[in-house]
Amino acid sequence: DYVFVTQEFGVVELERLPDFGSDHFPFYAKLNLVR
């Protein structure tokens, strides 16, 4: 699975969360606007 951002954003944290029975994985993304 994916997290798409533009170049104006920096990744602070990225974590794959526990499986919840789907065929996709949940993600937690903490981003900051760099400008």
Short mmCIF file of C-alpha atoms in Angstrom, two decimals:
data_model
loop_
_atom_site.label_atom_id
_atom_site.label_comp_id
_atom_site.label_asym_id
_atom_site.label_seq_id
_atom_site.Cartn_x
_atom_site.Cartn_y
_atom_site.Cartn_z
CA ASP A 1 0.00 0.00 0.00
CA TYR A 2 1.08 3.60 -0.54
CA VAL A 3 1.26 7.07 0.90
CA PHE A 4 1.71 9.67 -1.84
CA VAL A 5 2.86 13.21 -1.08
CA THR A 6 4.28 16.06 -3.13
CA GLN A 7 7.78 17.45 -2.69
CA GLU A 8 6.49 20.22 -0.41
CA PHE A 9 6.04 17.66 2.38
CA GLY A 10 8.65 15.97 4.52
CA VAL A 11 8.08 12.66 6.28
CA VAL A 12 8.37 12.91 10.06
CA GLU A 13 7.08 9.42 10.93
CA LEU A 14 5.87 6.49 8.85
CA GLU A 15 4.55 3.35 10.46
CA ARG A 16 2.67 0.29 9.24
CA LEU A 17 -0.08 -0.43 11.72
CA PRO A 18 -1.36 -3.88 12.81
CA ASP A 19 -3.32 -5.94 10.31
CA PHE A 20 -7.10 -5.65 10.69
CA GLY A 21 -8.21 -8.37 8.26
CA SER A 22 -8.22 -6.39 5.01
CA ASP A 23 -6.11 -7.08 1.93
CA HIS A 24 -4.55 -3.63 2.52
CA PHE A 25 -2.23 -2.53 5.31
CA PRO A 26 -3.12 0.49 7.45
CA PHE A 27 -0.45 3.20 7.63
CA TYR A 28 0.18 6.11 9.95
CA ALA A 29 1.99 9.01 8.32
CA LYS A 30 3.06 12.18 10.10
CA LEU A 31 4.09 14.84 7.59
CA ASN A 32 5.28 18.42 7.76
CA LEU A 33 4.88 21.15 5.15
CA VAL A 34 8.38 22.26 4.14
CA ARG A 35 7.67 24.94 1.47
#
